[in-house]
Each structure stands twice: as C-alpha cells, then as structure tokens.
mmCIF file of C-alpha atoms in Angstrom:
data_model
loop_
_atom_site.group_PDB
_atom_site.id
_atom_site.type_symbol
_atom_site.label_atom_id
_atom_site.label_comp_id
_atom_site.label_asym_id
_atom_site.label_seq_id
_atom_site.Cartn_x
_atom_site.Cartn_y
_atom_site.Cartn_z
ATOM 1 C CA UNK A 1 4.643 -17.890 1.674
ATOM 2 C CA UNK A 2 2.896 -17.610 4.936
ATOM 3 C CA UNK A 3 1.213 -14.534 4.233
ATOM 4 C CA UNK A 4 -1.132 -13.218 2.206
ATOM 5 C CA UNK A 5 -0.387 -10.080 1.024
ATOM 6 C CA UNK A 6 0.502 -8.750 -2.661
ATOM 7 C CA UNK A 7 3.527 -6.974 -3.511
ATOM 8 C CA UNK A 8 3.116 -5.272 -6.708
ATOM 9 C CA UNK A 9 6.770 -3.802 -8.491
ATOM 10 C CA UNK A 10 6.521 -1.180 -10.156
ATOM 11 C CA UNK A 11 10.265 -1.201 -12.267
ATOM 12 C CA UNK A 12 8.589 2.288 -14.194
ATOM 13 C CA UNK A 13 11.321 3.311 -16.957
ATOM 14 C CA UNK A 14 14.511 1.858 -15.275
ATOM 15 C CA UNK A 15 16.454 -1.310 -16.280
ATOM 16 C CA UNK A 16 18.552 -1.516 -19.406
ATOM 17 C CA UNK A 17 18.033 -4.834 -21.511
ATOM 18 C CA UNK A 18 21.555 -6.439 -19.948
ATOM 19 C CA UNK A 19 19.822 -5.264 -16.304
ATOM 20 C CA UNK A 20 16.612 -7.142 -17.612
ATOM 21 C CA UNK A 21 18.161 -10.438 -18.013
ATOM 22 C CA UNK A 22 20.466 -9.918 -14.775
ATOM 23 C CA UNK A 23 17.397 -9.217 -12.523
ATOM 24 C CA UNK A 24 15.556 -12.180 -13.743
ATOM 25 C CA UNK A 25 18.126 -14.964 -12.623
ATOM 26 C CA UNK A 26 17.458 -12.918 -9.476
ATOM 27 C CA UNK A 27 13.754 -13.269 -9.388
ATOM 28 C CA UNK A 28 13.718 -16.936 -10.488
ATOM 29 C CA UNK A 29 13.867 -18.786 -7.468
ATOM 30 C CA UNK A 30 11.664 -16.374 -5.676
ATOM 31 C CA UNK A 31 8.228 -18.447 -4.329
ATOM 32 C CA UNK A 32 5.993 -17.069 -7.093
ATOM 33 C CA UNK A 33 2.754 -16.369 -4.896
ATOM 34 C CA UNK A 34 1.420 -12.930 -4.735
ATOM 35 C CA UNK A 35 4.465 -11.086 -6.080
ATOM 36 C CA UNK A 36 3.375 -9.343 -9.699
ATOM 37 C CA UNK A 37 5.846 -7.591 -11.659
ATOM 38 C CA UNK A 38 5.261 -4.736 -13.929
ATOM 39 C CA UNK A 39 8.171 -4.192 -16.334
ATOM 40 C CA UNK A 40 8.491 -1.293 -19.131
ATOM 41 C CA UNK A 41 5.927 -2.649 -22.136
ATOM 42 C CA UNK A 42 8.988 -3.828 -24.210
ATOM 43 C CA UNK A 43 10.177 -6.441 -21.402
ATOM 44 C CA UNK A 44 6.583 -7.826 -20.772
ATOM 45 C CA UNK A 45 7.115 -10.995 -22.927
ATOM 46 C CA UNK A 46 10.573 -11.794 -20.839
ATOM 47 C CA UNK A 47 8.007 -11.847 -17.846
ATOM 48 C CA UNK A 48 5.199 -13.794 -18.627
ATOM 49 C CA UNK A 49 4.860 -17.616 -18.026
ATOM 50 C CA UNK A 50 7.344 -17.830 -15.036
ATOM 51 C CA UNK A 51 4.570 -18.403 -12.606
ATOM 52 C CA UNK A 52 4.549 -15.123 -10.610
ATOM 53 C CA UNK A 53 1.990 -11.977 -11.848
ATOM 54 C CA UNK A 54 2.741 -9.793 -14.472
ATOM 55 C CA UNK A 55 1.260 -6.567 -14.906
ATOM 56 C CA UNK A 56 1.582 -3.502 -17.603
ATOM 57 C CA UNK A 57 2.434 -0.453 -16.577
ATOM 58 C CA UNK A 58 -0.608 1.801 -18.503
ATOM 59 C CA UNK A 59 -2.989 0.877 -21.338
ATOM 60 C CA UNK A 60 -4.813 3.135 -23.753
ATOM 61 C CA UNK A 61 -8.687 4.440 -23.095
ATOM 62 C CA UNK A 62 -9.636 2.315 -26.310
ATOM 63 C CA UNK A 63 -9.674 -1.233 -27.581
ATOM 64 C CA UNK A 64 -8.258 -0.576 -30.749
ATOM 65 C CA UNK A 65 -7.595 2.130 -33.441
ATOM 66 C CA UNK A 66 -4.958 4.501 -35.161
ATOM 67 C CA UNK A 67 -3.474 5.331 -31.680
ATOM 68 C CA UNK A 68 0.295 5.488 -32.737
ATOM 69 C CA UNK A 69 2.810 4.377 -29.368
ATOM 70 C CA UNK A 70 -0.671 2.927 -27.045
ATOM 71 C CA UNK A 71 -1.022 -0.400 -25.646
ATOM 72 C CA UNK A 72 -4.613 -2.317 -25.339
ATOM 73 C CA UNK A 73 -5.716 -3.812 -22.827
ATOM 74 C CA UNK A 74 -6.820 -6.798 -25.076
ATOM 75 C CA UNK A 75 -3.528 -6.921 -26.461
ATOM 76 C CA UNK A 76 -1.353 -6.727 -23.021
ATOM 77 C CA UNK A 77 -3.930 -9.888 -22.541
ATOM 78 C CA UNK A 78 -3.287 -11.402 -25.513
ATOM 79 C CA UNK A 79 0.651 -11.707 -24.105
ATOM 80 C CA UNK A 80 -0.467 -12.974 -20.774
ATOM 81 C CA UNK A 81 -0.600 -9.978 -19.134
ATOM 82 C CA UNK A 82 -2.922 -10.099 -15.938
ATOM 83 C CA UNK A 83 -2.439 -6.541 -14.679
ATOM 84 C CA UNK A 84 -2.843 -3.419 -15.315
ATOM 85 C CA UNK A 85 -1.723 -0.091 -13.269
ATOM 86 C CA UNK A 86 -3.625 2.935 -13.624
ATOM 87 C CA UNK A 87 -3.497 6.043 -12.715
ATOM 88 C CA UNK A 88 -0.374 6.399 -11.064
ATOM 89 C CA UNK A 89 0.449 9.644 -10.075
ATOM 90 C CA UNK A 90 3.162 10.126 -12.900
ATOM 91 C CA UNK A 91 0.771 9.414 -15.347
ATOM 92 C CA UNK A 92 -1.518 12.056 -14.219
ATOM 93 C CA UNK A 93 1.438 14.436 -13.924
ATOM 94 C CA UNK A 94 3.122 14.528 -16.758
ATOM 95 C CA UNK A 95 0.814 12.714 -19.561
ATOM 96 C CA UNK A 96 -2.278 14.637 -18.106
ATOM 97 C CA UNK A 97 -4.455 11.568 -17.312
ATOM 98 C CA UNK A 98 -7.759 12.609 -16.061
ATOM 99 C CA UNK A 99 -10.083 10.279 -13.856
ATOM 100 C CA UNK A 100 -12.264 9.686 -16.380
ATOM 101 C CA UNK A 101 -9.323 8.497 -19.054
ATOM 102 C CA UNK A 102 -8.598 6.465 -16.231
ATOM 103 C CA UNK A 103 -12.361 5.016 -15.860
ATOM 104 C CA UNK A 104 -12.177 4.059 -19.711
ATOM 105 C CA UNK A 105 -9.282 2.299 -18.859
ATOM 106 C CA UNK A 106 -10.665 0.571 -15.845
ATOM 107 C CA UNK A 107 -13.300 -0.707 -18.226
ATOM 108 C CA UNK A 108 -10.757 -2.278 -21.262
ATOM 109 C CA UNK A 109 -8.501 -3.765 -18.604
ATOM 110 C CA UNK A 110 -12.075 -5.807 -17.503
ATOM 111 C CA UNK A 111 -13.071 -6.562 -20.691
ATOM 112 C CA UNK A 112 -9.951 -8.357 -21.234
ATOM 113 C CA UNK A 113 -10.115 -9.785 -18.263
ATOM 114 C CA UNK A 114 -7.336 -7.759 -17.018
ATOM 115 C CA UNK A 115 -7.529 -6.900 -12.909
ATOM 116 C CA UNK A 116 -6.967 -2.980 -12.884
ATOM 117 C CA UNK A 117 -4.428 -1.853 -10.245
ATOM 118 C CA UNK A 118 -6.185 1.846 -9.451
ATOM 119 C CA UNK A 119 -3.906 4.304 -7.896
ATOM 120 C CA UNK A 120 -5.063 7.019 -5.808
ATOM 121 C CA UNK A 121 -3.698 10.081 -3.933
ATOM 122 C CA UNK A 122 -3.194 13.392 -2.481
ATOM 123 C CA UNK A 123 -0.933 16.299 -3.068
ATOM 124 C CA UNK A 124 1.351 17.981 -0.601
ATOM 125 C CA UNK A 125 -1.000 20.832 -0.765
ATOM 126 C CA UNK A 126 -3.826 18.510 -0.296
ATOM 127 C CA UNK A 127 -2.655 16.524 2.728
ATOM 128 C CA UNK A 128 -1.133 19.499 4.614
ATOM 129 C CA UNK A 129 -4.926 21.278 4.196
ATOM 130 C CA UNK A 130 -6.696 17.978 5.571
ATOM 131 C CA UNK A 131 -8.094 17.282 2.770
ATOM 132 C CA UNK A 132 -6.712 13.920 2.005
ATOM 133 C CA UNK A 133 -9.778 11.820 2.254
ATOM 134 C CA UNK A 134 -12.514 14.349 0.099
ATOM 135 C CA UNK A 135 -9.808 13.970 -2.867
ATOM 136 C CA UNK A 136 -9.457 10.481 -2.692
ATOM 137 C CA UNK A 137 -13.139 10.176 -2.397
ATOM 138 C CA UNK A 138 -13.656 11.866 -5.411
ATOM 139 C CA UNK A 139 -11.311 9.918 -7.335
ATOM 140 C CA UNK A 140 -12.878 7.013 -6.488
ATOM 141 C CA UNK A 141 -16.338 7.970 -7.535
ATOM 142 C CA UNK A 142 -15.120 9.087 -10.770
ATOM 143 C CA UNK A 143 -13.068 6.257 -11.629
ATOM 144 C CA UNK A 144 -15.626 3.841 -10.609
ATOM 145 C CA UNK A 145 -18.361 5.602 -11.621
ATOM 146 C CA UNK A 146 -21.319 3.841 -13.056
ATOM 147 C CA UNK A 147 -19.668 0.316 -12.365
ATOM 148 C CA UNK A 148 -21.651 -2.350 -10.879
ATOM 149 C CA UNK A 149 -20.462 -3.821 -7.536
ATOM 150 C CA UNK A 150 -19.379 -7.319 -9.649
ATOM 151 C CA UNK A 151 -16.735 -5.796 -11.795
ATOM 152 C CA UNK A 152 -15.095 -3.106 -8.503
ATOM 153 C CA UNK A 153 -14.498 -6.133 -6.837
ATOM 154 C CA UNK A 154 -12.023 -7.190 -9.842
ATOM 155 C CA UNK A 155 -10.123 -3.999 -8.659
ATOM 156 C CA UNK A 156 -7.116 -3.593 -6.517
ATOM 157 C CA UNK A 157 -6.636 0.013 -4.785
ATOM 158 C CA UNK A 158 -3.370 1.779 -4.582
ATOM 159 C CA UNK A 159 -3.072 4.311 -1.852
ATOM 160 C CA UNK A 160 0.273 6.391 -3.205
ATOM 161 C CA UNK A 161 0.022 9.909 -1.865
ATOM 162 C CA UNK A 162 1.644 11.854 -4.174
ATOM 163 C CA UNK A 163 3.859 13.865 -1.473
ATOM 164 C CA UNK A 164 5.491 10.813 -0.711
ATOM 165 C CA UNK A 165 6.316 9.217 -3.609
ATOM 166 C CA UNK A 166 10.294 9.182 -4.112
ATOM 167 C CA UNK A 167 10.931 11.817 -1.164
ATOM 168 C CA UNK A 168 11.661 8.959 1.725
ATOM 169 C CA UNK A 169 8.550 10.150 4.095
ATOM 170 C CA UNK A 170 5.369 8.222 4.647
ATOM 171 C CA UNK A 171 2.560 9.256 6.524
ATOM 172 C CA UNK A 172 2.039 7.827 9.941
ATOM 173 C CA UNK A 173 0.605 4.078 10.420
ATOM 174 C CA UNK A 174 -2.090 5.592 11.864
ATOM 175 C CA UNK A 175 -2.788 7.725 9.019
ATOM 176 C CA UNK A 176 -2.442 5.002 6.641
ATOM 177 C CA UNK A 177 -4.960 2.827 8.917
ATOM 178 C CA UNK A 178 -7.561 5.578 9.043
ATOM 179 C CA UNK A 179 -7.119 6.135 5.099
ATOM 180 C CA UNK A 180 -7.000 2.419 4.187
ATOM 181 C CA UNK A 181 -10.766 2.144 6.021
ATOM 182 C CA UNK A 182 -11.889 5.109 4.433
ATOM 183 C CA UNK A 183 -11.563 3.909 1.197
ATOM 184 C CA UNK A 184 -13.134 0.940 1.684
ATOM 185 C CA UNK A 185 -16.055 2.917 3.321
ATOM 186 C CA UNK A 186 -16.160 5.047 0.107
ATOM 187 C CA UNK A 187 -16.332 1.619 -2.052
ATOM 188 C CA UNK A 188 -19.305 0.147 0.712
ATOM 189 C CA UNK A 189 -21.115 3.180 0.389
ATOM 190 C CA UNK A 190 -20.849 4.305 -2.842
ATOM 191 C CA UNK A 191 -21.157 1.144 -4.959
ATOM 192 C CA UNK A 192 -22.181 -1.828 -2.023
ATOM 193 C CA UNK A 193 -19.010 -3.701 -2.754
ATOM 194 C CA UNK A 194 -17.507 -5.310 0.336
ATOM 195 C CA UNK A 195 -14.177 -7.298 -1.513
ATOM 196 C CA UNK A 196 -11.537 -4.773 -2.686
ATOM 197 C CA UNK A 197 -8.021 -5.225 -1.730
ATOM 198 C CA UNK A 198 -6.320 -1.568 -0.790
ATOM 199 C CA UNK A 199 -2.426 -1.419 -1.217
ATOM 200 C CA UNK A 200 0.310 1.042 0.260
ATOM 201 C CA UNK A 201 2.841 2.723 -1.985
ATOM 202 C CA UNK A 202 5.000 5.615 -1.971
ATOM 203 C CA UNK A 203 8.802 5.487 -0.277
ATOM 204 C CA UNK A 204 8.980 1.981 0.857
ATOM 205 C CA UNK A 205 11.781 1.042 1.631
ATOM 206 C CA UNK A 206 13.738 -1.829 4.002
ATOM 207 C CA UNK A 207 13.825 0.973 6.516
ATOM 208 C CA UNK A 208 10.155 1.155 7.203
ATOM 209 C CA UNK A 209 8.792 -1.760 6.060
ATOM 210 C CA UNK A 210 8.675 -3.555 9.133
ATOM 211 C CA UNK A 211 7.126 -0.246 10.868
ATOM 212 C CA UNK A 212 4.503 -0.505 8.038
ATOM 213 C CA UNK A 213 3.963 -4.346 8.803
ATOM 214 C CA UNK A 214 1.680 -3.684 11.660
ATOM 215 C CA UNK A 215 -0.659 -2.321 9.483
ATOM 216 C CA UNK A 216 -3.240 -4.674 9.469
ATOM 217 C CA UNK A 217 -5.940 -3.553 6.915
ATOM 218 C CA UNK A 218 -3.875 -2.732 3.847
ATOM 219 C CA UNK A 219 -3.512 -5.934 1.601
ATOM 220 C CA UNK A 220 0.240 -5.205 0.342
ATOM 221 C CA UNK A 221 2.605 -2.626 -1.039
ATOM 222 C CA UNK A 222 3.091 -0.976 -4.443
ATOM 223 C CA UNK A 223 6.799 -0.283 -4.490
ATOM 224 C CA UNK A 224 8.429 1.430 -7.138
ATOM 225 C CA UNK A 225 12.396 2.037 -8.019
ATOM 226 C CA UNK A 226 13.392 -0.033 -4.554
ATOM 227 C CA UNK A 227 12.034 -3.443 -6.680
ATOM 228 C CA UNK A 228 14.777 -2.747 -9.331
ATOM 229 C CA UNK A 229 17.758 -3.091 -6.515
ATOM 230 C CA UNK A 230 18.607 -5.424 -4.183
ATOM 231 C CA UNK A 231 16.602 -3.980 -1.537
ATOM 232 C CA UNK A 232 14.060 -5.491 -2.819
ATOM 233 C CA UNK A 233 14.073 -8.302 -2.405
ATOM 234 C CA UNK A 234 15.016 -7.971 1.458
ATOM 235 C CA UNK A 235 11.779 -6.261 1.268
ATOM 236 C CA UNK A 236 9.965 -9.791 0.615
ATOM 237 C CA UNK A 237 12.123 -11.450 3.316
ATOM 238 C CA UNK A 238 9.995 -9.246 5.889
ATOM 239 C CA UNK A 239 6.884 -9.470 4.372
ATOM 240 C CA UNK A 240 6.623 -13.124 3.401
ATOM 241 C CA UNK A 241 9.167 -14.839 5.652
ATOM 242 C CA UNK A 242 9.623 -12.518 8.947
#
C-alpha cells in the first residue's frame, strides 16, 4: 500500500453469521496494512490472526467483576484484539456514556495494551452555534485527563461529528482541516504530546472520498455501515491504490 493512512471499519450491529463468513472471502486477499476491522463482539475470534487489525467495538470501565453482558479490555486482549473504539457517538446516545466512563476505559484498553480509538464530536446544535471546537476541547480534556503524554500518544482520535453521522453531509475540507489542527493543538497544549494520529468519520462514502483525499492532516477514516457493502472496498481502491 503506498500510503499511509488507517482505515478503521466500523461493521456496528450489522452482518448476520452467513454475511460474516461471505464478507471474509471478500476481505482475504485485501493487502493487510493499516486496514483494522471492528466486528460485533461475537465475530471477533473469526477476525483475529488474518494479518490485518482487529478492533472491539466498546469495553467495560472495569477490569473485571459481576458486570453481566460487558467485555474487558484484558479479555478482548486475551483474543488478540488490538483495538478498542470508544466513545462513539451511539454509545453516548443511547447507553449514556459519559467522558469520564470513557476515560476509565481509555485506561483498561492501555493496560492491556490495547490502542484506544477515541471518538469525538459535535451536535447539530453545537456546530450550527460555532461551537464545534470548545466541545471537542472539552472532551478531550476529560477523556485524557490526568494522562501522561507517554500513554496519549498510544491513542488514535476520531473526529465523527455527530450531525453527520448516517445523514450523507460532511462538513467542508476546510472545516475538517481547521478541526483536525485544533485537536492536535488541544493535545500539544494540554498534555505536551506531539504523536497522535486524528481520523475522519461520519458519511463517507465513494462519493466524497476522493474530495476528502486532499485532506492532508487527518491520518485516515472511521467508516461505518459503507465497510459492510461493497462500497467499501472501492473506498480502499482510492485511498491505498489511486
């Protein structure tokens, strides 16, 4: 693969087991290089040892305990699990997550040597009152807080604003640019680390990818239901091959 960047699927709650076993003769003779996949919990061990990245999709605030349908970091690890995504805006919608559940979490995933996939973003509300990069600041602070520069730079940022998750519209490249260096400021200045890859998400599809292409500070893409279709994977033509 000539470049760089990582492309992180997100296949959330679709794919039946019969769809599971169908999309991986798809993905097999994919170049396995910076493409992680992060299947429902259930498929993980179909996943792991094929030589790409595997990731989990959530894991519970705590190591271990009496925590009846939660997932450890330690054990996701234990599978071969190297990934973890958290906060994604779904899981602060609808199971409540707060920043700091999600700064526990940060911590387990590092502890077992997990690298955390952090997702941030803004509301409709939020982005239409300019107030896109105070939220995302203060997500980042309380995520991160108390971390030491060392362990942050085992983190990979998600920028998914919320408004344009599953609706088709992205914000402009220049918007995405500005944002992109502003959380990377917000990691400089708050906790004087310099290394911390910042991904797009939210809507991508083959129709804008290549607009989104000549963005040249974000490190890759989060991309959610497109990965479970064929799209997909003309997706990765333009991004590794084009």
């Amino acid at each position: 693969m000539e470049n760089k960047k990582l492309v992180v699927a997100n296949l959330k709650m679709y794919l039946s087991t019969s769809d599971i076993a169908t999309y991986l003769k798809k993905i097999a003779p994919l170049e396995r290089q910076n493409v992680i996949f992060c299947p429902t919990s259930i498929y993980l061990p179909y996943f792991v040892g094929h030589g790409y990245g595997v990731g989990i999709q959530n894991v519970a605030a705590t190591e271990l305990g009496a925590y009846t349908g939660e997932v450890s970091a330690i054990q996701a690890a234990g599978l071969g699990v190297q990934y973890a995504i958290l906060g994604h805006s779904e899981r602060r919608q609808y199971f409540g997550e707060t920043n700091a559940q999600i700064h526990q979490k940060i911590i387990q995933c590092l502890r077992a040597k997990m690298t955390p996939i952090v997702c941030i973003g803004e509301t409709a509300e939020e982005y239409q009152k300019q107030q896109t990069k105070e939220v995302l600041k203060q997500q980042i602070i309380a995520c991160f807080r108390d971390l030491p520069a060392e362990a942050i730079s085992k983190v990979i940022i998600a920028y998914e604003p919320i408004w344009a998750i599953g609706t088709g519209k992205i914000p402009r490249n220049e918007e995405i640019t500005e944002i992109a260096s502003e959380i990377k400021h917000i990691v400089v200045e708050k906790f004087h680390c310099h290394m911390i890859p910042v991904l797009y998400g939210g809507s991508i599809k083959c129709s804008n990818i290549e607009q989104l292409e000549n963005i040249k500070n974000i490190d890759g893409y989060l991309i959610g239901k497109a990965s479970t279709t064929e799209e997909f994977f003309r997706l990765l033509e333009v991004v590794y091959y084009k």
